[in-house]
């Protein structure tokens, strides 16, 4: 392969699809990951994550010599940082992966290069990285284009959204913004909106916080309706008939690596100002705890009434419907919580999107539903929406899977 034009640091859920898309367009891409197995898998034209259409694109790009992976960065013209930004125990953002990826490429940078961060980052990260770069390479001051452009793709639809979604692009100065826009224009058909780095960083955090707040409203309604003996699904459906009301759906909590994480990046920096954002996190976390409590109390009621322990089917482990991703999954948290101090024999755990799990013993859906006295639907997977013959069972449907509205 000839010298790469683009270096992508981080080959995970966003980095690899981005690398594959750019390479598919005939640009030589060098992907970097600290995980040797990931690098080897990709160099064999295979993928380590589940995402529709990604496998074919990676296989094409690798076999045609446009994509190569390594644990080391290589000389290029454009560097994209697409590494994780988790939070620490106190919910403060941890940007150490962004820092170390940046440090890796600092020795390679030359005049005229472009450096773009895509990782979700607290406000000010891009400027911080700019200072880091210029501190180590003062001769490059003002000679490198530095920008922030958050990814906004939905897992499960990444390959489509990478191309078609609008992008928000913010440079540390105007010429950096323009240069980054020029880069994305080659691969993205959505509109490219120009701003500064701080606004672009905040924009990503605000998008996910807005969704978190809206889901918290739906979850709060579900708690109120449970006490008021009102069907929350019917209620929301009816309220949404109003032309200016659009309430989201309650569930067993909010999971994934984005919506359950990004709001903390605002709250930890602006705790006094971000009261609704912080409260929404609390409400959504509490909803998972409430679901676990509800399962336990339903189980105790059953024992009192029938004089024996019930068999319980727990349906779903993924963080949202029809995916295999269990990261930050509220369903997984609930299952773990109800299994604490419980006799595992009483539970059947079902997750149709994965074959096995290192902690949970999985049961086939039909067996679990047939055997169980209590059916708990944690995630609205398509398989669960089709369940019938539940008349003699106690059903706790936290996901709305059975609602035909
Ligand atoms: N959820 C509900 N009720 C709803 C919608 C979602 O409880 O009405 C729950 C889901 O079950 C899941 C969680 O919220 O546990 C998050 O799911 P999601 O589908 O809302 O979002 P993600 O995390 O898969 O992807 C989000 C997207 N952001 C927005 O929609 C604003 C995506 O566009 C981002 O690129 C992604 O985060 C990211 O990487 O930041």
Coordinates of C-alpha atoms and ligand atoms in Angstrom, one line a residue:
X1 CA 0.0 0.0 0.0
X2 CA 1.3 3.5 -0.8
X3 CA 1.7 6.1 2.0
X4 CA -1.7 6.7 3.7
X5 CA -3.5 10.0 3.3
X6 CA -5.5 9.5 6.4
X7 CA -4.6 8.1 9.9
X8 CA -7.6 7.0 12.0
X9 CA -6.8 6.5 15.6
X10 CA -9.3 4.1 17.3
X11 CA -10.9 1.3 15.3
X12 CA -14.1 0.8 17.4
X13 CA -17.8 1.2 16.7
X14 CA -17.2 4.6 14.9
X15 CA -13.5 4.5 13.9
X16 CA -13.7 1.3 11.9
X17 CA -16.8 2.3 9.9
X18 CA -15.3 5.7 9.3
X19 CA -12.0 4.2 8.1
X20 CA -13.9 1.7 5.9
X21 CA -16.0 4.4 4.3
X22 CA -13.1 6.7 3.6
X23 CA -11.0 3.8 2.2
X24 CA -13.9 2.6 0.1
X25 CA -13.8 6.0 -1.7
X26 CA -10.3 5.3 -2.9
X27 CA -8.4 7.1 -0.1
X28 CA -5.5 5.2 1.5
X29 CA -6.3 4.9 5.2
X30 CA -4.1 3.7 8.0
X31 CA -6.1 2.6 11.0
X32 CA -4.5 2.5 14.4
X33 CA -5.7 0.5 17.5
X34 CA -4.0 -0.5 20.7
X35 CA -5.6 -4.0 20.5
X36 CA -3.5 -6.4 18.4
X37 CA -6.4 -8.8 17.8
X38 CA -8.5 -6.0 16.4
X39 CA -5.6 -5.0 14.1
X40 CA -5.1 -8.6 12.9
X41 CA -8.8 -9.2 12.3
X42 CA -9.1 -6.0 10.2
X43 CA -5.9 -6.8 8.2
X44 CA -7.6 -10.2 7.4
X45 CA -10.5 -8.2 5.9
X46 CA -12.7 -9.2 8.8
X47 CA -14.5 -7.2 11.6
X48 CA -14.7 -7.4 15.4
X49 CA -18.1 -5.6 15.8
X50 CA -21.6 -6.2 14.6
X51 CA -22.8 -3.5 12.2
X52 CA -24.9 -4.0 9.0
X53 CA -22.8 -3.6 5.8
X54 CA -19.6 -3.0 7.6
X55 CA -18.1 -6.4 6.9
X56 CA -18.4 -6.1 3.1
X57 CA -16.9 -2.5 3.1
X58 CA -13.9 -3.5 5.3
X59 CA -13.3 -6.6 3.2
X60 CA -13.4 -4.6 0.0
X61 CA -11.2 -1.8 1.3
X62 CA -8.6 -4.2 2.7
X63 CA -8.4 -6.5 -0.3
X64 CA -8.1 -3.5 -2.6
X65 CA -5.2 -2.1 -0.6
X66 CA -7.0 1.0 0.6
X67 CA -7.2 0.1 4.3
X68 CA -4.5 -1.3 6.6
X69 CA -4.5 -1.5 10.4
X70 CA -1.6 -1.3 12.8
X71 CA -0.8 -0.7 16.5
X72 CA 1.5 2.2 15.4
X73 CA 0.5 5.5 13.7
X74 CA 2.0 6.3 10.3
X75 CA 2.9 9.5 8.5
X76 CA -0.2 10.9 6.8
X77 CA -1.8 14.3 5.9
X78 CA -5.0 14.0 8.0
X79 CA -5.3 12.5 11.5
X80 CA -8.7 11.6 12.9
X81 CA -9.0 10.9 16.7
X82 CA -11.9 8.4 17.2
X83 CA -11.0 6.9 20.6
X84 CA -13.4 6.3 23.6
X85 CA -13.9 9.0 26.2
X86 CA -15.4 7.2 29.2
X87 CA -16.1 8.8 32.5
X88 CA -14.3 8.3 35.8
X89 CA -15.9 7.0 39.0
X90 CA -17.0 10.5 40.0
X91 CA -18.6 11.0 36.5
X92 CA -15.9 13.3 35.4
X93 CA -14.9 12.8 31.7
X94 CA -11.7 10.8 31.1
X95 CA -9.9 12.2 28.0
X96 CA -6.7 10.2 28.5
X97 CA -7.3 8.1 25.3
X98 CA -7.6 11.4 23.3
X99 CA -4.4 12.7 24.9
X100 CA -2.4 9.5 24.3
X101 CA -3.6 9.2 20.7
X102 CA -2.6 12.8 20.2
X103 CA 0.8 12.3 21.8
X104 CA 1.3 9.4 19.4
X105 CA 0.9 11.5 16.3
X106 CA 2.6 14.7 17.5
X107 CA 6.0 13.5 16.2
X108 CA 4.5 12.7 12.8
X109 CA 2.7 16.1 12.3
X110 CA 4.1 18.4 9.6
X111 CA 3.1 21.8 8.2
X112 CA -0.3 21.8 6.4
X113 CA -1.6 18.6 8.1
X114 CA -5.1 18.4 9.5
X115 CA -5.9 17.1 13.0
X116 CA -9.6 16.3 13.8
X117 CA -11.2 15.0 17.0
X118 CA -14.4 13.0 16.5
X119 CA -14.6 11.5 20.0
X120 CA -17.3 12.9 22.2
X121 CA -15.3 15.4 24.3
X122 CA -15.9 17.9 27.1
X123 CA -15.9 21.5 26.0
X124 CA -12.4 22.8 25.5
X125 CA -10.7 19.5 24.6
X126 CA -9.8 20.5 21.1
X127 CA -8.1 23.7 22.4
X128 CA -6.4 21.7 25.1
X129 CA -5.0 19.3 22.4
X130 CA -3.9 22.3 20.3
X131 CA -1.9 23.5 23.2
X132 CA -0.4 20.1 23.7
X133 CA 0.6 19.9 20.1
X134 CA 2.2 23.4 20.0
X135 CA 3.9 22.8 23.3
X136 CA 5.8 19.8 21.9
X137 CA 6.1 21.2 18.4
X138 CA 6.3 25.0 18.7
X139 CA 7.6 25.4 15.1
X140 CA 4.1 24.2 13.9
X141 CA 2.1 26.9 15.7
X142 CA -0.6 28.1 13.3
X143 CA 0.7 25.7 10.6
X144 CA -1.6 22.8 11.4
X145 CA -5.4 22.7 10.9
X146 CA -7.1 21.7 14.1
X147 CA -10.8 21.0 14.3
X148 CA -13.6 19.1 16.1
X149 CA -16.3 17.2 14.3
X150 CA -18.5 14.9 16.4
X151 CA -19.9 11.6 15.0
X152 CA -23.7 11.4 15.2
X153 CA -24.5 8.0 13.8
X154 CA -27.0 5.5 15.3
X155 CA -25.6 2.0 16.0
X156 CA -27.3 -0.4 13.6
X157 CA -27.5 2.3 10.8
X158 CA -23.9 3.5 10.9
X159 CA -22.9 2.9 7.3
X160 CA -25.9 4.9 6.0
X161 CA -25.8 7.7 8.5
X162 CA -22.0 8.3 8.2
X163 CA -22.7 9.4 4.6
X164 CA -26.1 11.0 4.9
X165 CA -26.2 12.8 8.3
X166 CA -25.4 16.5 8.5
X167 CA -22.1 17.2 10.3
X168 CA -21.2 20.0 12.7
X169 CA -17.6 21.1 12.1
X170 CA -15.7 23.5 14.4
X171 CA -12.1 24.6 14.0
X172 CA -9.9 26.3 16.5
X173 CA -9.8 29.1 13.8
X174 CA -11.6 29.8 10.6
X175 CA -9.0 28.3 8.3
X176 CA -9.1 25.0 10.3
X177 CA -12.9 24.9 10.0
X178 CA -12.7 25.3 6.2
X179 CA -10.0 22.7 5.9
X180 CA -12.0 20.2 7.9
X181 CA -15.1 20.9 5.8
X182 CA -13.0 20.2 2.7
X183 CA -12.0 16.9 4.1
X184 CA -15.6 15.7 5.0
X185 CA -17.1 17.0 1.7
X186 CA -15.3 14.1 0.0
X187 CA -17.2 11.4 2.0
X188 CA -20.4 13.0 3.3
X189 CA -23.5 14.0 1.3
X190 CA -25.3 15.5 4.4
X191 CA -24.9 19.3 5.0
X192 CA -21.7 20.4 6.7
X193 CA -22.4 23.2 9.2
X194 CA -19.5 25.4 10.2
X195 CA -18.9 26.7 13.7
X196 CA -16.0 26.9 16.3
X197 CA -14.5 24.0 18.2
X198 CA -16.2 24.8 21.6
X199 CA -19.7 25.0 20.0
X200 CA -19.2 21.8 18.1
X201 CA -18.1 20.0 21.3
X202 CA -21.1 21.3 23.2
X203 CA -23.4 20.5 20.3
X204 CA -22.6 16.8 20.5
X205 CA -23.2 16.8 24.3
X206 CA -26.4 18.7 24.0
X207 CA -27.9 16.4 21.3
X208 CA -27.5 13.4 23.5
X209 CA -28.5 15.2 26.7
X210 CA -31.7 16.4 25.0
X211 CA -32.6 12.9 24.2
X212 CA -31.8 11.8 27.7
X213 CA -34.0 14.5 29.2
X214 CA -36.9 13.6 26.9
X215 CA -36.6 9.9 27.8
X216 CA -36.5 10.8 31.5
X217 CA -39.8 12.6 31.0
X218 CA -41.3 9.4 29.5
X219 CA -39.8 7.3 32.3
X220 CA -41.1 9.7 35.0
X221 CA -44.6 9.4 33.4
X222 CA -44.3 5.6 33.6
X223 CA -43.7 5.8 37.4
X224 CA -46.6 8.2 37.9
X225 CA -48.9 6.0 35.8
X226 CA -47.9 2.9 37.7
X227 CA -49.2 4.6 40.9
X228 CA -52.2 6.1 39.1
X229 CA -53.2 2.9 37.5
X230 CA -53.0 4.3 34.0
X231 CA -51.5 2.6 31.0
X232 CA -48.5 4.9 30.2
X233 CA -48.2 3.6 26.6
X234 CA -51.8 4.5 25.8
X235 CA -51.4 7.8 27.6
X236 CA -48.3 8.8 25.6
X237 CA -49.9 7.7 22.3
X238 CA -52.9 9.9 23.0
X239 CA -50.9 12.9 24.2
X240 CA -48.8 12.6 21.0
X241 CA -51.9 13.2 19.0
X242 CA -51.5 16.8 19.9
X243 CA -49.7 18.6 17.0
X244 CA -47.0 20.0 19.2
X245 CA -46.4 17.1 21.7
X246 CA -43.9 14.3 20.9
X247 CA -43.2 12.3 24.0
X248 CA -40.6 9.5 23.7
X249 CA -41.0 6.0 25.0
X250 CA -40.4 4.8 28.6
X251 CA -38.2 1.7 29.1
X252 CA -36.1 0.0 31.7
X253 CA -33.6 2.8 31.7
X254 CA -31.1 4.4 29.3
X255 CA -28.0 2.6 28.2
X256 CA -25.3 2.5 25.6
X257 CA -22.0 4.4 25.5
X258 CA -23.5 7.8 24.5
X259 CA -26.7 8.9 25.9
X260 CA -26.1 7.5 29.4
X261 CA -22.6 9.1 29.4
X262 CA -22.5 12.4 27.6
X263 CA -24.8 14.4 29.8
X264 CA -22.3 13.9 32.7
X265 CA -19.7 15.8 30.6
X266 CA -21.9 18.9 30.9
X267 CA -23.0 18.2 34.5
X268 CA -19.5 17.7 35.8
X269 CA -18.3 21.0 34.3
X270 CA -21.4 23.1 35.0
X271 CA -23.1 21.5 38.0
X272 CA -25.0 24.6 39.2
X273 CA -26.4 25.4 35.8
X274 CA -27.3 21.9 34.5
X275 CA -30.0 20.9 36.9
X276 CA -32.5 19.4 34.4
X277 CA -29.7 17.5 32.7
X278 CA -28.4 16.1 36.0
X279 CA -31.9 15.2 37.2
X280 CA -32.7 13.4 33.9
X281 CA -29.7 11.2 34.5
X282 CA -31.0 10.4 38.0
X283 CA -34.5 9.7 36.8
X284 CA -33.3 7.3 34.0
X285 CA -30.9 5.5 36.4
X286 CA -33.6 5.3 39.0
X287 CA -36.0 3.7 36.5
X288 CA -33.7 0.6 36.2
X289 CA -33.5 0.3 40.0
X290 CA -37.3 0.6 40.1
X291 CA -37.8 -2.2 37.5
X292 CA -35.5 -4.5 39.6
X293 CA -37.5 -3.7 42.7
X294 CA -40.7 -4.4 40.9
X295 CA -39.5 -7.8 39.8
X296 CA -38.5 -8.7 43.4
X297 CA -41.8 -7.5 44.9
X298 CA -43.8 -9.4 42.2
X299 CA -41.9 -12.5 43.0
X300 CA -42.6 -12.1 46.8
X301 CA -46.3 -11.6 46.1
X302 CA -46.4 -14.7 44.0
X303 CA -44.7 -16.7 46.8
X304 CA -47.2 -15.5 49.4
X305 CA -50.1 -16.3 47.1
X306 CA -49.0 -19.7 45.8
X307 CA -46.8 -21.0 48.6
X308 CA -43.9 -21.7 46.2
X309 CA -41.2 -19.8 44.4
X310 CA -42.1 -18.6 40.9
X311 CA -40.1 -19.3 37.8
X312 CA -39.2 -16.0 36.1
X313 CA -38.2 -15.3 32.5
X314 CA -36.1 -12.2 32.1
X315 CA -36.3 -11.2 28.4
X316 CA -33.5 -9.1 26.9
X317 CA -30.0 -8.0 27.9
X318 CA -29.0 -5.6 25.1
X319 CA -29.1 -1.8 25.7
X320 CA -31.8 -1.3 23.1
X321 CA -34.0 -3.4 20.7
X322 CA -32.6 -5.7 18.0
X323 CA -28.9 -5.2 18.6
X324 CA -26.2 -7.4 20.3
X325 CA -24.6 -4.6 22.3
X326 CA -24.7 -5.0 26.0
X327 CA -22.5 -2.0 26.9
X328 CA -24.0 0.1 29.8
X329 CA -27.2 -1.9 29.4
X330 CA -29.9 -1.2 31.9
X331 CA -31.5 -4.6 31.2
X332 CA -28.1 -6.3 32.1
X333 CA -28.0 -4.2 35.3
X334 CA -31.5 -5.3 36.3
X335 CA -30.8 -8.9 35.6
X336 CA -27.6 -8.7 37.7
X337 CA -29.5 -7.0 40.5
X338 CA -32.3 -9.5 40.7
X339 CA -29.9 -12.4 40.5
X340 CA -28.0 -11.1 43.6
X341 CA -28.9 -13.2 46.6
X342 CA -31.3 -15.2 44.4
X343 CA -31.4 -18.8 43.5
X344 CA -30.4 -18.8 39.8
X345 CA -32.5 -21.8 39.1
X346 CA -35.6 -19.6 39.5
X347 CA -34.6 -17.5 36.5
X348 CA -34.5 -18.0 32.7
X349 CA -32.5 -15.3 30.9
X350 CA -33.1 -14.8 27.2
X351 CA -31.2 -12.7 24.7
X352 CA -31.9 -13.8 21.1
X353 CA -29.1 -11.5 19.7
X354 CA -26.2 -13.3 21.3
X355 CA -25.3 -17.0 21.5
X356 CA -23.8 -17.1 24.9
X357 CA -22.6 -15.0 27.8
X358 CA -19.7 -15.4 30.2
X359 CA -21.8 -14.7 33.3
X360 CA -25.4 -15.5 32.4
X361 CA -26.7 -18.9 31.4
X362 CA -29.0 -18.1 28.4
X363 CA -32.2 -20.0 27.7
X364 CA -34.2 -20.4 24.5
X365 CA -37.1 -18.0 24.3
X366 CA -39.8 -20.6 23.8
X367 CA -38.6 -22.7 26.7
X368 CA -38.4 -19.7 29.0
X369 CA -41.8 -18.5 28.2
X370 CA -43.4 -21.9 28.5
X371 CA -41.8 -22.7 31.9
X372 CA -42.0 -19.3 33.6
X373 CA -44.8 -18.0 35.9
X374 CA -43.6 -14.4 35.6
X375 CA -42.5 -12.9 32.2
X376 CA -40.4 -9.8 32.4
X377 CA -39.8 -8.0 29.1
X378 CA -36.8 -5.7 29.5
X379 CA -36.1 -4.9 25.8
X380 CA -38.5 -4.6 22.9
X381 CA -36.7 -7.1 20.7
X382 CA -38.8 -8.1 17.6
X383 CA -38.9 -11.7 18.9
X384 CA -40.7 -10.6 22.1
X385 CA -43.2 -8.5 20.2
X386 CA -44.7 -11.6 18.8
X387 CA -45.2 -13.4 22.1
X388 CA -48.7 -14.9 22.5
X389 CA -50.4 -17.2 25.0
X390 CA -49.4 -15.2 28.0
X391 CA -52.9 -15.3 29.6
X392 CA -51.9 -17.5 32.5
X393 CA -48.7 -15.7 33.2
X394 CA -47.9 -12.6 35.2
X395 CA -46.3 -10.1 32.6
X396 CA -44.1 -7.2 33.5
X397 CA -43.6 -5.4 30.2
X398 CA -41.2 -2.5 30.9
X399 CA -40.4 -2.1 27.3
X400 CA -43.9 -1.8 25.7
X401 CA -43.1 -4.7 23.4
X402 CA -46.6 -6.1 23.7
X403 CA -48.4 -2.8 23.1
X404 CA -50.1 -2.7 19.8
X405 CA -50.8 1.0 19.5
Ligands
LIG1 N1 -34.5 4.8 24.7 C1 -35.7 4.8 25.5 N2 -36.8 5.4 25.0 C2 -36.8 6.0 23.7 C3 -35.6 6.0 22.9 C4 -34.5 5.4 23.5 O1 -35.7 4.3 26.6 O2 -37.8 6.5 23.3 C5 -33.3 4.2 25.3 C6 -32.8 3.0 24.5 O3 -33.5 1.8 24.8 C7 -31.3 2.9 24.9 C8 -31.0 4.4 25.1 O4 -32.2 5.1 25.2 O5 -31.1 2.3 26.1 C9 -30.2 5.0 23.9 O6 -30.7 4.6 22.7 P1 -30.9 5.6 21.4 O7 -31.4 4.8 20.3 O8 -31.7 6.8 21.8 O9 -29.4 6.1 21.1 P2 -27.9 5.5 20.9 O10 -27.2 5.6 22.2 O11 -28.0 4.2 20.2 O12 -27.3 6.6 19.9 C10 -27.3 8.0 20.3 C11 -27.9 8.8 19.1 N3 -28.1 10.2 19.6 C12 -29.3 10.8 19.4 O13 -30.3 10.3 18.9 C13 -29.4 12.2 19.9 C14 -26.9 8.8 17.9 O14 -27.3 9.7 16.9 C15 -25.5 9.2 18.4 O15 -24.5 9.2 17.4 C16 -25.0 8.2 19.5 O16 -26.0 8.3 20.6 C17 -23.6 8.6 19.9 O17 -22.7 7.9 19.4 O18 -23.5 9.6 20.6

